[in-house]
Coordinates of C-alpha atoms and ligand atoms in Angstrom, one line a residue:
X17 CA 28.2 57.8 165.2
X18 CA 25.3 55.7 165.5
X19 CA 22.8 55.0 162.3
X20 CA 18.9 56.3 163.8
X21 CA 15.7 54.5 163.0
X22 CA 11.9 55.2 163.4
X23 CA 10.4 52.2 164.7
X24 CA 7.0 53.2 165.6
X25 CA 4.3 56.0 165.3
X26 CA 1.0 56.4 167.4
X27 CA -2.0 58.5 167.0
X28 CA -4.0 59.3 169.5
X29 CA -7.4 60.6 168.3
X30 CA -10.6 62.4 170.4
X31 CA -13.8 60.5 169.9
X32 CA -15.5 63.8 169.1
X33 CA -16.0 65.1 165.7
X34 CA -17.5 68.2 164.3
X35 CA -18.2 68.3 160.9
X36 CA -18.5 71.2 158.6
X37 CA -22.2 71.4 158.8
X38 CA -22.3 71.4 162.6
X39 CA -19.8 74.0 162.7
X40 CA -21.4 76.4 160.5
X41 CA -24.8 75.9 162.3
X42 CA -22.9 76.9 165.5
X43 CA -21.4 79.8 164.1
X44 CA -24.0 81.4 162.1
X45 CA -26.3 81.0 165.1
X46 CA -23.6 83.3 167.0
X47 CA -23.6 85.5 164.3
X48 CA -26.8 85.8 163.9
X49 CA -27.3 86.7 168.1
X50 CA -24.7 89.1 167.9
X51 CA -26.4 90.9 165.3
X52 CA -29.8 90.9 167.2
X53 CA -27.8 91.7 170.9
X54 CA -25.9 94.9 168.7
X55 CA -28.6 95.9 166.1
X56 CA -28.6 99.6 167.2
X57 CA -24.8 99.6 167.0
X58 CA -24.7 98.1 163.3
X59 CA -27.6 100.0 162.2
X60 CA -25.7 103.6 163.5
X61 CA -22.5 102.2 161.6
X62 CA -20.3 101.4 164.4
X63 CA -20.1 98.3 164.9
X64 CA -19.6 95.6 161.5
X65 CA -22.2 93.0 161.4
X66 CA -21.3 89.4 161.2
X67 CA -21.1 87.6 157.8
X68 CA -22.3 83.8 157.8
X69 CA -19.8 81.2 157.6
X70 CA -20.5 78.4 155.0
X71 CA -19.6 74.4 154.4
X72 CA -18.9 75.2 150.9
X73 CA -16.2 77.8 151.7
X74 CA -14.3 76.0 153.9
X75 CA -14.2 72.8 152.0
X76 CA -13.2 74.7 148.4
X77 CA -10.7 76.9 151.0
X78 CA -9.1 74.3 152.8
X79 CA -9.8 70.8 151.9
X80 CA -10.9 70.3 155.4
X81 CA -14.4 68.2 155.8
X82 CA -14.2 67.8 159.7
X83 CA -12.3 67.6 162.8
X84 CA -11.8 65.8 166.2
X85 CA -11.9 67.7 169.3
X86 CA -11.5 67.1 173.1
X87 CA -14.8 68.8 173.8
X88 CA -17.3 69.2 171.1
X89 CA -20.5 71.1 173.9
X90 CA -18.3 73.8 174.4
X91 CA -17.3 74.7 170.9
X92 CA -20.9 74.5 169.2
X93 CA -22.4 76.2 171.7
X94 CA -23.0 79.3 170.3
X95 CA -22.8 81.1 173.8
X96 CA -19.6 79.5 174.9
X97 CA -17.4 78.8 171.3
X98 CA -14.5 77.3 173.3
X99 CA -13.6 73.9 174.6
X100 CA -15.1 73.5 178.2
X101 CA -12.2 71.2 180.3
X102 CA -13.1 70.2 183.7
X103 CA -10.3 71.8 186.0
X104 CA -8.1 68.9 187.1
X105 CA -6.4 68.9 190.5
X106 CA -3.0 69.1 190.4
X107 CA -2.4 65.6 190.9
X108 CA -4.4 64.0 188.3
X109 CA -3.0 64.3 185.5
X110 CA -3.1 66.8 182.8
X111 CA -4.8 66.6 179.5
X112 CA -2.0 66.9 177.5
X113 CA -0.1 64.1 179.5
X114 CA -2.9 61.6 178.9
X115 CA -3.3 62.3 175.1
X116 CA 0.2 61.8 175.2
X117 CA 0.5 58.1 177.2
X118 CA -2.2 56.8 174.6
X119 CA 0.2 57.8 171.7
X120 CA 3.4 56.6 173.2
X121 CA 2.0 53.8 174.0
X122 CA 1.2 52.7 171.0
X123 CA 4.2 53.8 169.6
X124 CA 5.9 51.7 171.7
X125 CA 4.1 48.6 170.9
X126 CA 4.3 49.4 167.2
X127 CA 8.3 49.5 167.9
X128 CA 7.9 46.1 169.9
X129 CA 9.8 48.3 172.9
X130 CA 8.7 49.1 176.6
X131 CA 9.0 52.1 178.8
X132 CA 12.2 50.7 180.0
X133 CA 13.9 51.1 176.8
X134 CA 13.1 54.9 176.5
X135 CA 16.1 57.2 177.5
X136 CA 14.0 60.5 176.2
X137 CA 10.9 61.9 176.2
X138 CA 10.3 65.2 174.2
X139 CA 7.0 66.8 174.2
X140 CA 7.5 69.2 171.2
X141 CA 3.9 71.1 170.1
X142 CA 2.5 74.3 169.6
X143 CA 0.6 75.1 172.9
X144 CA 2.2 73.6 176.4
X145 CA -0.9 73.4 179.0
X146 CA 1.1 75.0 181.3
X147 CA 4.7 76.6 181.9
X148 CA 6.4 74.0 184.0
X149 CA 6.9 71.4 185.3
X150 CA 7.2 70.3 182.0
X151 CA 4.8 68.1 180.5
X152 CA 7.6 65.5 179.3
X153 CA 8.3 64.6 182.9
X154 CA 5.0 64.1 183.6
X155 CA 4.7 61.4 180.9
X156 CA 7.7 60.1 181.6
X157 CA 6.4 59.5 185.3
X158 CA 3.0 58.1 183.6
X159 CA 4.9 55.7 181.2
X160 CA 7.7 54.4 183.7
X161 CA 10.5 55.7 182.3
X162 CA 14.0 56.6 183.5
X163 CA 16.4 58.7 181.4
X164 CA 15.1 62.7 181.3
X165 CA 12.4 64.7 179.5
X166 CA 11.7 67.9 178.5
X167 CA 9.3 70.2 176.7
X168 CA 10.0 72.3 173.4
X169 CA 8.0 74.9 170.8
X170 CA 8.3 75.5 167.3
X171 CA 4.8 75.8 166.6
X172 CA 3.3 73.4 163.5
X173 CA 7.3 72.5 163.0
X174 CA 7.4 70.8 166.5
X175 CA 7.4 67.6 165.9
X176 CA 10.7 67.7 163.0
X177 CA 12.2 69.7 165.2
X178 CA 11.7 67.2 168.0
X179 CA 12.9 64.4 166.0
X180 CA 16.3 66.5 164.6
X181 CA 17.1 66.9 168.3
X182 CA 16.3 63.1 169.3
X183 CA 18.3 62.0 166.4
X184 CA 21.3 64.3 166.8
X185 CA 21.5 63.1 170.3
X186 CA 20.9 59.0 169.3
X187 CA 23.5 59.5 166.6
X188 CA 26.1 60.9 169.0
X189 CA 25.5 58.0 171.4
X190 CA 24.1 60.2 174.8
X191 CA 21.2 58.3 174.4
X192 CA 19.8 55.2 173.2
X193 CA 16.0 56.2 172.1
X194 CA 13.3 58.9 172.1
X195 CA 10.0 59.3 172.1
X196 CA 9.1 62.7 170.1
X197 CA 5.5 63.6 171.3
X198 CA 3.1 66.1 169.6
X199 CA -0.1 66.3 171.6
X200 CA -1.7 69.3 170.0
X201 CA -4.9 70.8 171.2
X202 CA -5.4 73.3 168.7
X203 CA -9.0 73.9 169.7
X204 CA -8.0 75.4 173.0
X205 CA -6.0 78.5 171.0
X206 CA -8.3 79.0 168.1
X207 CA -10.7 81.4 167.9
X208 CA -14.2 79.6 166.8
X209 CA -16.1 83.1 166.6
X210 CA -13.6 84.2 164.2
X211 CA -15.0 83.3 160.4
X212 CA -11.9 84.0 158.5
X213 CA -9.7 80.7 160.6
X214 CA -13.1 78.6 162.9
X215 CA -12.9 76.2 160.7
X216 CA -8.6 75.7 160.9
X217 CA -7.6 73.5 163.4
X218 CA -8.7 70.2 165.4
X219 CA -7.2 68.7 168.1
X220 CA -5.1 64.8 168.1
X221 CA -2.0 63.5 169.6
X222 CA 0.9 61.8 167.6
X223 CA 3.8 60.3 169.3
X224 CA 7.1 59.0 167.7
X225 CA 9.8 56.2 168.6
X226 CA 13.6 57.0 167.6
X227 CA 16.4 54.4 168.6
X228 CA 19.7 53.2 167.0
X229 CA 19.1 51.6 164.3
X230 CA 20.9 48.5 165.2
X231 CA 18.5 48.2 167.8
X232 CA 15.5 48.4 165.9
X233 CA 13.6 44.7 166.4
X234 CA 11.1 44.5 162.9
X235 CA 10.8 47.0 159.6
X236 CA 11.4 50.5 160.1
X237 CA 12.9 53.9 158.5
X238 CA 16.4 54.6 158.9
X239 CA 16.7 58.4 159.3
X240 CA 19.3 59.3 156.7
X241 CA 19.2 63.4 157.3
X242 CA 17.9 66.3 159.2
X243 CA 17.8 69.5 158.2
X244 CA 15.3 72.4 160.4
X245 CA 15.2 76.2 159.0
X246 CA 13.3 79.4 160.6
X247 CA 13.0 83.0 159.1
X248 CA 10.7 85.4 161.5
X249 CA 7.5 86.3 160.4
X250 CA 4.3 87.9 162.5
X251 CA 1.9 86.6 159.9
X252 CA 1.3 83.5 162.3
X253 CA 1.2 84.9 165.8
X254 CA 0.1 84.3 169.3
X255 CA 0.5 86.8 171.6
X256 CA -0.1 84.9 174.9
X257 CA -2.8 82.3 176.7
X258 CA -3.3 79.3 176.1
X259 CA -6.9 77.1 177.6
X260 CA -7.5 80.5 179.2
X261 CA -10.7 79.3 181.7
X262 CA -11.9 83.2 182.3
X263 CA -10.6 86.5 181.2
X264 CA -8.1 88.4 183.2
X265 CA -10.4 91.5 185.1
X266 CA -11.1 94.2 183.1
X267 CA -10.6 92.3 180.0
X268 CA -13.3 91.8 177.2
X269 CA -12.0 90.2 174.2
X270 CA -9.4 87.8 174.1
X271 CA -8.8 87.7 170.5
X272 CA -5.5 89.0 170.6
X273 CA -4.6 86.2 173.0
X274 CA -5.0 83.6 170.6
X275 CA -4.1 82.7 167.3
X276 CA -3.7 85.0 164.6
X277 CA -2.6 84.7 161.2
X278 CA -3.1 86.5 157.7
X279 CA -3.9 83.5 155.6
X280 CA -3.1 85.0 151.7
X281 CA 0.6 85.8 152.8
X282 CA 1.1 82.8 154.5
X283 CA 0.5 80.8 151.8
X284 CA 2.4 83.1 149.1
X285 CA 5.2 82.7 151.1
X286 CA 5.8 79.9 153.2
X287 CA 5.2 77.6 149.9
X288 CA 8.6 79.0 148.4
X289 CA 10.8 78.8 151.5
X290 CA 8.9 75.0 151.7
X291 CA 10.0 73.8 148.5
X292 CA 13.5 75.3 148.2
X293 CA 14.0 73.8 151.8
X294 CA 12.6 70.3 150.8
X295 CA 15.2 70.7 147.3
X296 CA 18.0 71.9 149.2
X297 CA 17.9 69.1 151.8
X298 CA 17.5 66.7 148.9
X299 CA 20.8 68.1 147.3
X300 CA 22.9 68.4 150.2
X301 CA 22.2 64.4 150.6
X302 CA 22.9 64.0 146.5
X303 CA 19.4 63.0 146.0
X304 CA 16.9 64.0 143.3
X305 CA 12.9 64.8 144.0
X306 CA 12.6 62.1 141.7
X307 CA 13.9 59.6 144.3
X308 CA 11.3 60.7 146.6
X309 CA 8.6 58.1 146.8
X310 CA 6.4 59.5 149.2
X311 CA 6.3 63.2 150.9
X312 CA 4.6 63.5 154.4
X313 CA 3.8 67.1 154.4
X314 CA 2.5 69.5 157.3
X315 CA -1.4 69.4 157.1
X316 CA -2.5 73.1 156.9
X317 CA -4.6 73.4 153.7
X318 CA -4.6 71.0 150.6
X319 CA -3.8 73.7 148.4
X320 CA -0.7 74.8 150.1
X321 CA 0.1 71.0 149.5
X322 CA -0.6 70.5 146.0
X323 CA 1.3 73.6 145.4
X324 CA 4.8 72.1 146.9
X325 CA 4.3 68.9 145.4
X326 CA 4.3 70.7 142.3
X327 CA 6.9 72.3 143.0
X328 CA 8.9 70.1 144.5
X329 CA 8.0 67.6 142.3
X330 CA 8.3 69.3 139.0
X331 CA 5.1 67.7 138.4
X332 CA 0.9 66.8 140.0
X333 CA 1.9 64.5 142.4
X334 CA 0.3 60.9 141.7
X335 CA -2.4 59.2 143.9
X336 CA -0.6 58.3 147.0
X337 CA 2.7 60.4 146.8
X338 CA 1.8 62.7 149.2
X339 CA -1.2 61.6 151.1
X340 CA -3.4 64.4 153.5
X341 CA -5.2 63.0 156.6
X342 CA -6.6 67.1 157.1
X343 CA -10.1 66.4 154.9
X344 CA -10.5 64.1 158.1
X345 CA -8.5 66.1 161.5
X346 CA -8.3 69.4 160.3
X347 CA -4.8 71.3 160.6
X348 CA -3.9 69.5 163.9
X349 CA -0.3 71.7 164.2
X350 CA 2.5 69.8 164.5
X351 CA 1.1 66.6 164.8
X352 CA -0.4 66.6 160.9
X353 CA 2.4 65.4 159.6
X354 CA 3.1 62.4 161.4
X355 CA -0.8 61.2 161.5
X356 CA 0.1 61.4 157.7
X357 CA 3.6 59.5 157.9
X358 CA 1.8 57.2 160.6
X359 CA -1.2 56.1 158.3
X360 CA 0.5 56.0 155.1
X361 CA 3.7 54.5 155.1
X362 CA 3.6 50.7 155.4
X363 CA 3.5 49.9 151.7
X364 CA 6.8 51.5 150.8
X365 CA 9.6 48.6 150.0
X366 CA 12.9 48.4 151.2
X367 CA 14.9 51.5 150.0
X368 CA 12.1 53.5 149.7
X369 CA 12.7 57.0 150.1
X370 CA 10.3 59.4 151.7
X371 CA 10.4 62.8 153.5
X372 CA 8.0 64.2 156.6
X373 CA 8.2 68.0 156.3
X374 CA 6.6 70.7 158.6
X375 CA 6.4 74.2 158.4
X376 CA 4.4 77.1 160.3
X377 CA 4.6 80.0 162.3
X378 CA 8.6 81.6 162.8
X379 CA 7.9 80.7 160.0
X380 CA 10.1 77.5 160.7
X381 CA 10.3 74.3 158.3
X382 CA 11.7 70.9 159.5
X383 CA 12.7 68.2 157.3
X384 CA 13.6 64.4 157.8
X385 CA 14.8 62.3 155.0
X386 CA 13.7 58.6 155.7
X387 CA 14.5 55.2 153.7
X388 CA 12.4 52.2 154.2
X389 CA 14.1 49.4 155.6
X390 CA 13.0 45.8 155.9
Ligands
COA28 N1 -17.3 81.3 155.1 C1 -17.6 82.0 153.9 N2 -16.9 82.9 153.4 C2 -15.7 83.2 154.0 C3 -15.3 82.6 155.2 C4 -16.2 81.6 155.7 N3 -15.9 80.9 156.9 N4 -14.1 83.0 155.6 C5 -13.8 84.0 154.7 N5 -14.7 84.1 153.7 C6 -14.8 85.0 152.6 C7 -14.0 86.2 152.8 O1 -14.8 87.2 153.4 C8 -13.5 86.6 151.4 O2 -14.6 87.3 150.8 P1 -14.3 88.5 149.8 O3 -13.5 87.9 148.7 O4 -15.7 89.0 149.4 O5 -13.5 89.5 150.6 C9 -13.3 85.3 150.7 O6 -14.1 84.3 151.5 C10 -11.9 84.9 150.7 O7 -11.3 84.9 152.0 P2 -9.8 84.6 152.3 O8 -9.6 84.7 153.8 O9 -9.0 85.5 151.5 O10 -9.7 83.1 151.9 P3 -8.5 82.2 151.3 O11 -8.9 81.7 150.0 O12 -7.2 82.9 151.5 O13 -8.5 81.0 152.4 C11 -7.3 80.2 154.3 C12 -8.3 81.2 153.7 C13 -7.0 80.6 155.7 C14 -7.9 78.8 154.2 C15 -6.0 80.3 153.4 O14 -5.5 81.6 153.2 C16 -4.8 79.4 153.9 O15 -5.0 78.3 154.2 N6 -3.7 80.0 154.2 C17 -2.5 79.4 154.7 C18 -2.8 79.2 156.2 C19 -1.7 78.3 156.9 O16 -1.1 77.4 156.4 N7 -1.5 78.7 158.1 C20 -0.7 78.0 159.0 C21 -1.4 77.9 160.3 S1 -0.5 76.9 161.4

């Protein structure tokens, strides 16, 4: 068995942001037409009138302050609320492929490796822009490299799930290294005329390099455990479609194409199976919480988070012991907690222990146990 190390992370991240402010100005000037366009319905009592949406509720709700986004036009538009993507031929690229190359990429240079030392390319997020052929061959055409890819999806736990398939395989020696790629465009499946979840999600790619350890060329984390989990739930849910360009004839609403969640029992109980998961994994390895020096959690809502550090824990996490990147992308899906493990890990010393933990709809969680080394 081979010892497996994370050499390099890469974040790809949209130029366009929409803040709070802008968001709400979209959406209350859809409200606000829908009410005028079905005042004789609301007034009779048949159909509910929108409620405004407001800065102040999402921020207190979620923690969330903005979000990037492939296309901003589309989703403040108050007549379109959906990300407008030009429809690409079908050999140009796709837009999940491209996010991807920029993250890899700089993955790779982070790892001080090229395309030829890539054996495996897993694209592993919530949304695939299409079926087949799989979007992890089409990167691995982009990038150069040989070996095989393929496409996987465990919603928001994606990306641990990725990376306890590239290391099972690494450790049992069919391949040398694999890229693990989360390209997540969340905006594409959320609902932005929806008040209860507009504010959720933004869209970002995150891309991470896995090779033996004794190949690893500068500092890095050796992988010391794995350990995935899933228990079906329909509280998160997604029924079908994904960058849907028009509705299907004789279709109005699409709402029950995209995603769907009820938010209060999500939270009660995904942040129990979370933290038992997180203390079980800890245990199996003979390791305490209070070994941990850093947890890189999934990036859904800030309270969820301070609740299993707590938890886990036993205590308020410190400054820095958990860090959030979602007051800045929003609940980016699988890809949160990597942006997080990405931006905050260089100051841990050798020995350093740390954890990356996802969790979402199934409900699945994914854990990897990581020490700093060098
Ligand atoms: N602006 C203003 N008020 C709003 C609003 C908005 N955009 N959205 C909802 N409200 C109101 C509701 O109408 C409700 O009012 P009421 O109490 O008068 O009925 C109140 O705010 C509370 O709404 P609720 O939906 O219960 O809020 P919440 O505190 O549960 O927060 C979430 C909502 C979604 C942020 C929270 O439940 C959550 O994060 N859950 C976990 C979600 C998660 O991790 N999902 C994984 C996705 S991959």
């Amino acid at each position: 068995m081979y010892k497996v190390a994370i050499t390099g992370t890469g974040v790809f991240t949209p130029e366009q942001v929409i803040t709070n402010d802008e968001l709400v100005t979209a959406f209350n000037a859809y409200a606000d037409k829908f009410n005028f366009e079905n005042n004789d319905a609301i007034e009779r009592g048949e159909v509910a009138a929108k409620e405004h949406s407001s800065s102040e509720f999402i921020f207190a709700a979620s923690g969330i302050t903005q979000r990037h986004v492939m296309d901003k036009a589309g989703v403040l538009d108050p007549n379109v609320m959906y990300p407008h993507f030009r429809k690409r031929n079908d050999d140009e690229p796709s837009i999940m492929a491209e996010m991807a190359l920029d993250a890899c990429t700089k993955a790779l240079k982070q790892s001080g490796k090229t395309a030829n030392d890539v054996d495996c390319i897993i694209v592993a997020a919530s949304n695939h822009e299409r079926p087949y052929p799989a979007i992890a061959v089409e990167v691995q055409g982009l990038l150069g490299a040989g070996g095989f890819g393929f496409d996987m999806n465990v919603a928001c736990s994606s990306a641990t799930f990725g990376i306890q398939a590239a290391s099972d395989m690494i450790r049992t020696g069919s391949i040398r290294s694999a890229l693990v790629v989360n390209p997540e465009i969340c905006s594409g499946h959320l609902e932005w005329r929806d008040r209860d979840c507009h504010f959720i999600f933004g869209d970002v790619c995150t891309a991470t390099f896995l090779e033996r350890a004794d190949n690893a060329k500068g500092p890095h984390f050796e992988v010391i455990s794995t350990k995935c989990a899933t228990q079906f739930s329909n509280n998160i849910r997604n029924n079908n479609g994904f960058l849907r360009r028009s509705l299907p004839a004789g279709l109005t609403d699409q709402r029950d194409m995209q995603f769907m969640q009820e938010g209060r029992k999500v939270f009660k109980q995904v942040v129990p199976m979370v933290s038992k998961h997180i203390l079980d994994h800890l245990s199996s390895e003979g390791r305490g919480a209070s070994e941990l020096k850093r947890m890189w959690l999934h990036q859904a809502n800030k309270a969820m988070n301070d609740f299993i550090g707590r938890k886990v824990l036993g205590r308020v996490p410190e400054e820095g012991e958990q860090p959030n990147i979602l007051q800045d992308y929003a609940n980016t899906s699988s890809a949160g907690s990597i942006i997080a493990f990405s931006q905050h890990s260089d100051n841990l010393k050798t020995d350093d222990l740390g954890l990356i933990c996802s969790f979402g709809a199934g409900y699945s969680v994914g854990s990897i146990l990581v020490k700093r080394v060098g």
